[in-house]
């Protein structure tokens, strides 16, 4: 179940030869990626003569009116939805960013986090660059604007100076370009429609638009789309791949495929593995909605226990929702999550959530189930203990908030008030994902960071007090 603050970013790009309505298509693409970021939304559209930019700090349907979409006429566009992993949620930090360069106007949108942004900002400032935002994306734009030569060479030179996680979509007046970092932390996928090509963080944004999924952009690869068609350019040799395993656990939508694996199926396999690893006597399996649902279904299927909807989530709560006051909360107002008494009362419940990060969500859910009359509450996390902060674009870089870094499993169980607390094993996760371990980033579970972070070189920097891995 999603916490109140939310995830990272989503990027989208489209290039259509025959002047179709790219702005409404970008709107729909971004709408399909809204789960990846709710703080700001934006798009840049080119009509071949100029790039037009429109963005705001709100959800996609709130930022773009029908009128605005009609004004954004062009044949290629990029778009972005954002959760602020770097820089706060200020209007100027919304993306795409547009700069004037020797190649003309360039718009750029970024998913991920750079790990050498401090050095880059220092170097760029010394060479006279002025920054208008507090995002690391502006560093990329500035680096790009400083390069000479043709755009492709400039992009390669820029990408080679970046360290960390970046999936980029870049728009010039005549071209759409996608770039993925050499370790491939964040996804980027190419699709086609009869009238053109699309790029998106997740395949759900392509299939939502009736597009065919062609293939994922490879780590260290760039794709250039223009009137001559599609060209791929490998700009970095692959040393190792480090695809973020948390995309499977939580971020991606279940109707997306990542590295050829259906996210929904992976989550179902995770559920089945959880049952295999830790069977339990219970009456019913329920999910923390909605992110725990596929794993709960897999658990139920493997165990033969019935799967039920035990908690109902109101889907229509946006950022503008007014939080109930303390007084209303004390009256038991449960606007966001309401239990179904008939499913829960007098039952031994297995409740499955995709992950436990700070532990506050699990504590709330267990309390709610008990108040509703559950006989027993067995809490299952469909991922291993989240022990180490992420520096590659996921919002957990406050290591001190991570409950599993502070307490062992027995202590967490007591804190959240469950009868049982079980986590998936690391081996179980890798097996369920179905991708070789060497191709995945597992750092938030293992502490083995595939790329060094400034001031953080090993997991020992975050060594936990207890042994949450036991
Ligand atoms: P908590 O343990 O209270 O931090 O919340 C864990 C819940 O938040 C899980 O149900 C996940 O669905 C969700 N979640 C996990 N990681 C994130 C994240 N980076 N941003 C927002 N929600 C997350
Ligand atoms: Fe993903 Fe975790 Fe690696 Fe961050 S540390 S990229 S969340 S697997």
Coordinates of C-alpha atoms and ligand atoms in Angstrom, one line a residue:
X1 CA 0.0 0.0 0.0
X2 CA 1.4 3.4 -1.0
X3 CA 2.4 5.8 1.7
X4 CA 1.3 9.4 1.6
X5 CA 4.5 10.7 0.1
X6 CA 5.2 9.0 -3.1
X7 CA 7.7 7.6 -5.5
X8 CA 10.1 8.7 -8.1
X9 CA 9.6 9.9 -11.7
X10 CA 8.2 8.8 -15.0
X11 CA 9.3 9.9 -18.5
X12 CA 7.5 9.8 -21.8
X13 CA 8.4 10.7 -25.4
X14 CA 6.6 10.6 -28.7
X15 CA 7.6 11.3 -32.3
X16 CA 5.0 11.3 -35.1
X17 CA 5.7 12.0 -38.7
X18 CA 2.2 13.0 -39.7
X19 CA 1.4 15.8 -37.3
X20 CA -0.9 13.8 -35.1
X21 CA -2.0 15.3 -31.8
X22 CA 1.1 14.5 -29.8
X23 CA 0.1 16.7 -26.8
X24 CA -3.1 14.6 -26.0
X25 CA -1.1 11.4 -26.5
X26 CA 1.6 12.7 -24.2
X27 CA -1.1 13.6 -21.7
X28 CA -2.4 10.0 -21.8
X29 CA 1.1 8.6 -21.6
X30 CA 1.8 10.6 -18.5
X31 CA -1.5 9.7 -17.0
X32 CA -0.5 6.1 -17.3
X33 CA 2.7 6.9 -15.5
X34 CA 1.1 9.0 -12.8
X35 CA 1.9 6.3 -10.2
X36 CA 5.6 7.1 -10.6
X37 CA 5.1 10.7 -9.4
X38 CA 2.3 13.0 -8.3
X39 CA 4.0 16.3 -7.4
X40 CA 4.5 17.8 -10.8
X41 CA 3.7 17.1 -14.4
X42 CA 5.0 18.7 -17.6
X43 CA 5.5 18.4 -21.3
X44 CA 7.6 20.0 -24.1
X45 CA 6.3 19.9 -27.6
X46 CA 8.0 20.8 -30.9
X47 CA 6.4 21.9 -34.1
X48 CA 9.7 21.9 -36.0
X49 CA 10.3 25.6 -35.5
X50 CA 10.2 26.0 -31.7
X51 CA 9.8 24.0 -28.5
X52 CA 6.8 24.9 -26.3
X53 CA 6.9 24.1 -22.6
X54 CA 4.1 23.7 -20.1
X55 CA 4.3 22.3 -16.6
X56 CA 2.9 22.7 -13.1
X57 CA 3.1 21.3 -9.6
X58 CA 0.1 19.0 -9.7
X59 CA -1.4 15.8 -11.1
X60 CA -1.5 15.4 -14.9
X61 CA -5.3 16.2 -15.3
X62 CA -5.0 19.2 -13.0
X63 CA -2.0 20.7 -14.9
X64 CA -3.3 20.2 -18.5
X65 CA -6.7 21.6 -19.6
X66 CA -8.2 20.6 -22.9
X67 CA -7.6 24.2 -24.0
X68 CA -3.9 24.0 -23.2
X69 CA -3.5 20.7 -25.0
X70 CA -5.0 22.2 -28.1
X71 CA -2.4 25.1 -28.0
X72 CA 0.5 22.7 -27.7
X73 CA 0.6 21.8 -31.4
X74 CA 3.5 19.8 -32.8
X75 CA 4.8 16.5 -34.0
X76 CA 7.1 15.4 -31.2
X77 CA 7.0 15.8 -27.5
X78 CA 8.5 14.7 -24.2
X79 CA 6.8 14.6 -20.8
X80 CA 7.5 14.0 -17.2
X81 CA 5.8 13.2 -13.9
X82 CA 7.8 13.9 -10.8
X83 CA 8.2 13.1 -7.2
X84 CA 11.0 15.2 -5.8
X85 CA 13.9 12.8 -5.1
X86 CA 16.4 15.7 -5.5
X87 CA 15.3 19.3 -4.8
X88 CA 12.0 20.3 -3.2
X89 CA 8.7 20.6 -4.9
X90 CA 9.0 24.1 -6.3
X91 CA 7.4 25.0 -9.7
X92 CA 10.9 25.7 -11.2
X93 CA 11.9 22.2 -10.3
X94 CA 9.2 20.6 -12.5
X95 CA 10.3 19.0 -15.7
X96 CA 11.0 19.0 -18.6
X97 CA 13.8 21.7 -18.6
X98 CA 14.5 23.6 -21.7
X99 CA 17.8 25.3 -22.6
X100 CA 19.2 27.2 -25.6
X101 CA 22.4 25.7 -26.9
X102 CA 24.5 25.6 -30.0
X103 CA 22.1 22.9 -31.3
X104 CA 19.1 25.2 -30.7
X105 CA 16.5 24.6 -28.1
X106 CA 16.8 21.3 -26.2
X107 CA 14.3 20.0 -23.7
X108 CA 15.1 17.2 -21.3
X109 CA 13.4 15.1 -18.7
X110 CA 15.1 12.7 -16.2
X111 CA 14.2 9.7 -14.1
X112 CA 16.8 8.7 -11.5
X113 CA 19.3 10.2 -9.3
X114 CA 22.9 11.2 -10.1
X115 CA 25.5 10.1 -7.6
X116 CA 28.2 12.7 -8.7
X117 CA 25.9 15.8 -8.6
X118 CA 28.0 17.6 -5.9
X119 CA 31.1 17.4 -8.0
X120 CA 29.3 18.3 -11.2
X121 CA 27.6 21.3 -9.7
X122 CA 31.0 22.5 -8.3
X123 CA 32.7 22.1 -11.7
X124 CA 29.9 23.7 -13.6
X125 CA 29.6 26.7 -11.2
X126 CA 33.4 27.3 -11.5
X127 CA 33.0 27.4 -15.3
X128 CA 30.3 30.0 -15.0
X129 CA 27.1 28.0 -15.1
X130 CA 24.1 29.6 -13.4
X131 CA 21.5 27.3 -11.8
X132 CA 17.8 28.2 -11.6
X133 CA 16.6 24.9 -10.0
X134 CA 17.9 22.6 -7.2
X135 CA 17.5 19.5 -9.3
X136 CA 20.3 17.3 -10.7
X137 CA 18.5 17.4 -14.0
X138 CA 19.7 20.9 -14.5
X139 CA 23.3 19.7 -14.3
X140 CA 22.7 17.4 -17.3
X141 CA 21.1 20.3 -19.3
X142 CA 24.0 22.5 -18.4
X143 CA 26.6 19.9 -19.3
X144 CA 24.9 19.3 -22.6
X145 CA 24.7 23.0 -23.4
X146 CA 28.5 23.3 -22.9
X147 CA 29.4 20.7 -25.4
X148 CA 30.4 21.4 -29.0
X149 CA 30.0 19.2 -32.1
X150 CA 26.8 17.6 -33.2
X151 CA 24.0 16.8 -30.7
X152 CA 24.6 13.0 -30.7
X153 CA 28.3 13.5 -29.8
X154 CA 27.4 16.1 -27.2
X155 CA 24.9 13.7 -25.6
X156 CA 27.4 10.9 -25.5
X157 CA 30.0 13.2 -23.9
X158 CA 27.4 14.4 -21.4
X159 CA 26.2 10.9 -20.5
X160 CA 29.8 9.8 -20.0
X161 CA 30.3 12.5 -17.3
X162 CA 27.3 11.4 -15.4
X163 CA 27.3 8.8 -12.7
X164 CA 24.3 7.2 -11.1
X165 CA 20.8 6.5 -12.4
X166 CA 19.4 8.2 -15.4
X167 CA 16.8 7.4 -17.9
X168 CA 16.5 10.5 -20.1
X169 CA 14.2 11.7 -22.8
X170 CA 15.5 14.6 -24.9
X171 CA 13.7 16.7 -27.4
X172 CA 15.2 19.1 -30.0
X173 CA 13.1 20.9 -32.7
X174 CA 13.6 17.9 -35.0
X175 CA 14.5 14.9 -32.9
X176 CA 13.5 12.7 -30.0
X177 CA 16.3 10.9 -28.1
X178 CA 16.3 8.4 -25.3
X179 CA 19.3 7.6 -23.1
X180 CA 19.7 5.0 -20.4
X181 CA 22.6 4.9 -17.9
X182 CA 25.3 2.3 -18.3
X183 CA 24.0 0.2 -15.4
X184 CA 20.4 0.5 -16.4
X185 CA 18.9 1.3 -12.9
X186 CA 15.7 2.8 -14.3
X187 CA 13.6 1.4 -17.1
X188 CA 13.0 2.9 -20.6
X189 CA 11.1 1.2 -23.3
X190 CA 10.6 1.9 -27.0
X191 CA 7.2 1.4 -28.7
X192 CA 5.7 2.0 -32.1
X193 CA 2.3 3.2 -33.5
X194 CA 1.5 3.3 -37.2
X195 CA 2.2 7.0 -37.1
X196 CA 5.4 7.1 -35.1
X197 CA 7.5 6.0 -32.1
X198 CA 7.2 6.3 -28.4
X199 CA 9.5 6.1 -25.4
X200 CA 8.2 5.5 -21.8
X201 CA 9.5 4.5 -18.4
X202 CA 7.1 1.6 -18.4
X203 CA 5.4 -0.5 -21.1
X204 CA 1.9 0.2 -19.6
X205 CA 2.2 3.8 -21.0
X206 CA 2.7 2.3 -24.5
X207 CA 0.1 -0.4 -24.4
X208 CA -2.4 2.1 -22.9
X209 CA -2.0 4.1 -26.1
X210 CA -2.5 1.1 -28.3
X211 CA 1.2 1.0 -29.2
X212 CA 3.3 -2.1 -29.9
X213 CA 6.2 -2.6 -27.5
X214 CA 9.4 -2.9 -29.6
X215 CA 12.1 -3.3 -27.0
X216 CA 13.8 -1.9 -23.9
X217 CA 16.6 0.6 -24.4
X218 CA 19.7 -1.2 -23.2
X219 CA 21.9 0.0 -20.4
X220 CA 24.5 2.4 -21.9
X221 CA 22.4 2.8 -25.0
X222 CA 20.9 5.8 -26.8
X223 CA 18.1 5.8 -29.3
X224 CA 17.7 8.6 -31.8
X225 CA 14.3 9.1 -33.5
X226 CA 13.9 11.5 -36.4
X227 CA 12.5 11.7 -39.9
X228 CA 15.0 9.0 -41.0
X229 CA 13.6 6.5 -38.5
X230 CA 15.2 4.9 -35.4
X231 CA 18.9 4.6 -34.8
X232 CA 20.5 2.9 -31.8
X233 CA 23.9 3.9 -30.4
X234 CA 25.8 2.0 -27.7
X235 CA 27.8 4.8 -25.9
X236 CA 29.1 2.8 -23.0
X237 CA 30.4 -0.8 -22.6
X238 CA 28.3 -2.8 -20.3
X239 CA 30.3 -3.7 -17.2
X240 CA 27.4 -4.9 -15.1
X241 CA 23.7 -4.3 -15.2
X242 CA 21.9 -3.0 -12.0
X243 CA 18.3 -2.9 -12.7
X244 CA 16.3 -1.8 -9.7
X245 CA 14.6 -4.8 -8.1
X246 CA 12.2 -2.4 -6.3
X247 CA 10.6 -1.7 -9.6
X248 CA 9.2 -5.2 -9.4
X249 CA 8.4 -5.0 -5.7
X250 CA 6.6 -1.7 -5.6
X251 CA 7.1 1.0 -8.2
X252 CA 6.0 -0.4 -11.6
X253 CA 2.4 -0.9 -12.5
X254 CA 1.4 -4.6 -12.6
X255 CA 0.4 -4.3 -16.3
X256 CA 4.0 -3.4 -17.2
X257 CA 6.7 -5.8 -18.3
X258 CA 10.3 -5.2 -17.1
X259 CA 13.2 -7.0 -18.6
X260 CA 10.7 -9.3 -20.3
X261 CA 9.0 -10.2 -17.0
X262 CA 5.4 -9.3 -16.3
X263 CA 5.3 -7.3 -13.1
X264 CA 2.0 -8.9 -12.1
X265 CA 3.4 -12.4 -12.6
X266 CA 6.5 -11.6 -10.7
X267 CA 4.5 -10.4 -7.7
X268 CA 2.3 -13.5 -7.8
X269 CA 5.4 -15.7 -7.8
X270 CA 6.6 -13.6 -4.8
X271 CA 3.4 -14.5 -3.0
X272 CA 3.8 -18.2 -3.8
X273 CA 7.4 -18.1 -2.6
X274 CA 6.3 -16.4 0.6
X275 CA 3.9 -19.3 1.3
X276 CA 6.6 -21.8 0.5
X277 CA 9.1 -20.1 2.9
X278 CA 6.7 -19.5 5.7
X279 CA 3.4 -21.5 5.7
X280 CA 0.9 -20.5 8.3
X281 CA -2.4 -21.7 9.7
X282 CA -5.0 -19.0 8.8
X283 CA -8.6 -18.6 7.5
X284 CA -8.1 -15.9 4.9
X285 CA -5.5 -14.0 2.8
X286 CA -5.9 -10.3 2.2
X287 CA -3.8 -7.6 0.7
X288 CA -2.7 -4.1 1.7
X289 CA -4.4 -2.4 -1.3
X290 CA -3.3 -2.1 -4.0
X291 CA 0.4 -2.9 -4.2
X292 CA 0.1 -6.0 -2.1
X293 CA -2.7 -7.6 -4.2
X294 CA -0.8 -9.7 -6.8
X295 CA 1.4 -11.2 -4.0
X296 CA -1.6 -12.0 -1.9
X297 CA -3.3 -13.7 -4.9
X298 CA -0.1 -15.8 -5.4
X299 CA 0.0 -16.7 -1.7
X300 CA -3.6 -17.7 -1.7
X301 CA -3.2 -19.8 -4.9
X302 CA -0.2 -21.6 -3.5
X303 CA -1.7 -22.2 0.0
X304 CA -5.2 -23.0 -1.1
X305 CA -6.5 -20.4 1.4
X306 CA -9.2 -18.1 0.2
X307 CA -8.2 -14.6 -1.1
X308 CA -10.5 -11.8 0.0
X309 CA -10.8 -8.1 -0.3
X310 CA -10.4 -7.2 3.4
X311 CA -9.5 -3.5 3.1
X312 CA -11.0 -1.1 0.8
X313 CA -9.0 1.9 -0.4
X314 CA -10.6 5.1 -1.7
X315 CA -8.9 5.6 -5.0
X316 CA -10.0 9.2 -5.5
X317 CA -7.8 10.8 -2.8
X318 CA -5.5 13.2 -4.5
X319 CA -3.0 15.6 -3.0
X320 CA -5.7 18.2 -2.5
X321 CA -7.6 16.0 -0.1
X322 CA -8.1 17.6 3.3
X323 CA -6.7 15.4 6.0
X324 CA -9.2 14.7 8.8
X325 CA -8.3 16.6 11.9
X326 CA -7.1 14.8 15.0
X327 CA -10.6 15.0 16.5
X328 CA -12.2 13.4 13.4
X329 CA -9.5 10.7 13.4
X330 CA -10.3 9.9 17.0
X331 CA -13.9 9.4 16.0
X332 CA -12.6 6.6 13.8
X333 CA -12.9 8.3 10.4
X334 CA -11.3 6.0 7.9
X335 CA -11.6 7.8 4.6
X336 CA -8.5 6.3 3.0
X337 CA -8.8 2.7 4.1
X338 CA -11.8 0.9 5.4
X339 CA -12.0 -2.7 6.5
X340 CA -14.7 -5.1 5.4
X341 CA -16.0 -6.4 8.7
X342 CA -17.6 -9.6 7.3
X343 CA -14.2 -10.7 5.9
X344 CA -12.2 -9.9 9.0
X345 CA -14.2 -10.5 12.1
X346 CA -13.2 -13.6 14.1
X347 CA -10.8 -14.7 11.4
X348 CA -7.1 -15.6 11.4
X349 CA -5.9 -13.1 8.8
X350 CA -2.8 -13.2 6.6
X351 CA -2.2 -9.7 5.4
X352 CA 0.4 -9.1 2.6
X353 CA 2.0 -5.8 1.8
X354 CA 4.7 -5.3 -0.9
X355 CA 7.2 -3.8 1.5
X356 CA 7.8 -2.5 5.0
X357 CA 9.9 0.7 4.9
X358 CA 9.3 2.8 7.9
X359 CA 6.8 0.4 9.5
X360 CA 4.1 3.0 10.1
X361 CA 1.7 1.6 7.4
X362 CA 1.9 -1.9 8.8
X363 CA 1.3 -0.7 12.3
X364 CA -1.8 1.2 11.2
X365 CA -3.1 -1.8 9.2
X366 CA -2.6 -4.2 12.1
X367 CA -4.4 -1.9 14.4
X368 CA -7.3 -1.5 12.0
X369 CA -7.6 -5.3 11.6
X370 CA -7.6 -5.8 15.3
X371 CA -10.2 -3.1 15.9
X372 CA -12.4 -4.8 13.3
X373 CA -12.2 -8.1 15.3
X374 CA -9.5 -10.1 13.6
X375 CA -8.6 -13.2 15.7
X376 CA -5.0 -13.3 14.6
X377 CA -3.0 -11.0 12.3
X378 CA -0.1 -12.5 10.4
X379 CA 1.8 -9.7 8.5
X380 CA 3.8 -10.8 5.5
X381 CA 6.2 -8.5 3.5
X382 CA 6.6 -9.4 -0.1
X383 CA 10.2 -8.3 0.0
X384 CA 13.2 -8.7 2.3
X385 CA 13.9 -6.3 5.2
X386 CA 14.5 -2.8 3.7
X387 CA 17.8 -2.0 5.5
X388 CA 19.8 0.5 3.5
X389 CA 18.7 3.8 1.9
X390 CA 18.5 4.2 -1.9
X391 CA 20.6 6.8 -3.7
X392 CA 19.5 6.0 -7.2
X393 CA 16.2 7.8 -7.3
X394 CA 13.9 6.2 -4.8
X395 CA 12.7 8.2 -1.8
X396 CA 14.3 6.4 1.1
X397 CA 17.6 8.2 1.4
X398 CA 16.8 9.0 5.0
X399 CA 18.4 5.9 6.4
X400 CA 17.3 6.7 9.9
X401 CA 13.7 6.1 9.0
X402 CA 14.1 2.5 8.0
X403 CA 12.5 0.4 10.7
X404 CA 14.5 -2.8 9.7
X405 CA 17.8 -0.8 10.1
X406 CA 16.9 -0.1 13.7
X407 CA 15.2 -3.1 15.0
X408 CA 15.2 -6.9 14.5
X409 CA 12.2 -8.8 13.2
X410 CA 10.9 -9.8 16.6
X411 CA 11.1 -6.1 17.7
X412 CA 9.3 -4.9 14.5
X413 CA 6.6 -7.5 15.1
X414 CA 6.0 -6.1 18.5
X415 CA 6.1 -2.6 17.3
X416 CA 3.5 -3.2 14.6
X417 CA 1.5 -5.4 16.9
X418 CA 1.2 -8.5 14.7
X419 CA 1.1 -12.1 15.8
X420 CA 3.6 -13.1 13.1
X421 CA 5.9 -11.0 10.9
X422 CA 7.5 -12.7 8.0
X423 CA 9.7 -11.2 5.2
X424 CA 10.5 -12.7 1.9
X425 CA 14.1 -14.0 1.7
X426 CA 16.6 -12.3 -0.8
X427 CA 17.0 -15.7 -2.6
X428 CA 13.2 -16.0 -2.8
X429 CA 12.9 -12.5 -4.3
X430 CA 15.6 -13.1 -6.9
X431 CA 14.0 -16.5 -7.8
X432 CA 10.6 -14.9 -8.2
X433 CA 11.9 -12.1 -10.3
X434 CA 13.4 -14.6 -12.7
X435 CA 16.4 -12.5 -13.6
X436 CA 20.0 -13.4 -12.7
X437 CA 21.1 -11.8 -9.5
X438 CA 24.1 -10.2 -11.3
X439 CA 21.7 -8.1 -13.4
X440 CA 19.8 -6.6 -10.5
X441 CA 20.4 -3.8 -8.0
X442 CA 19.5 -5.2 -4.6
X443 CA 21.3 -2.6 -2.5
X444 CA 18.4 -1.5 -0.3
X445 CA 18.3 -5.2 0.9
X446 CA 22.0 -6.1 0.9
X447 CA 23.9 -2.8 1.2
X448 CA 26.1 -3.7 -1.8
X449 CA 25.8 -0.5 -3.7
X450 CA 26.7 -1.1 -7.4
X451 CA 28.0 2.5 -7.6
X452 CA 29.8 4.4 -4.8
X453 CA 28.0 7.3 -3.3
X454 CA 29.8 10.3 -2.0
X455 CA 30.7 9.6 1.6
X456 CA 29.0 6.2 1.4
X457 CA 31.3 3.4 0.2
X458 CA 30.0 0.4 2.0
X459 CA 27.0 -1.0 3.8
X460 CA 28.9 -0.6 7.1
X461 CA 28.0 3.1 7.0
X462 CA 24.4 2.1 7.7
X463 CA 25.0 -1.0 9.8
X464 CA 21.8 -1.7 11.8
X465 CA 21.7 -2.3 15.5
X466 CA 19.8 -5.5 15.4
X467 CA 20.0 -8.4 13.0
X468 CA 16.9 -7.8 10.9
X469 CA 18.3 -10.4 8.4
X470 CA 18.0 -13.3 10.8
Ligands
LIG1 P1 6.0 2.4 5.5 O1 6.5 1.0 6.0 O2 5.0 3.0 6.4 O3 7.1 3.3 5.1 O4 5.2 2.1 4.2 C1 5.4 1.0 3.4 C2 4.3 1.2 2.3 O5 4.7 2.2 1.4 C3 4.3 -0.1 1.5 O6 2.9 -0.4 1.6 C4 4.6 0.3 0.1 O7 3.5 0.0 -0.7 C5 4.8 1.8 0.1 N1 6.1 2.2 -0.4 C6 7.2 1.5 -0.4 N2 8.3 2.3 -0.9 C7 7.7 3.5 -1.1 C8 8.3 4.8 -1.6 N3 9.6 4.9 -1.9 N4 7.4 5.8 -1.7 C9 6.2 5.7 -1.4 N5 5.6 4.5 -0.9 C10 6.4 3.5 -0.8
LIG2 FE1 16.2 0.0 -6.4 FE2 16.9 -0.5 -3.9 FE3 18.8 -0.3 -5.8 FE4 17.5 1.8 -5.0 S1 18.9 0.6 -3.8 S2 17.9 1.3 -7.1 S3 15.4 1.0 -4.5 S4 17.1 -1.9 -5.7

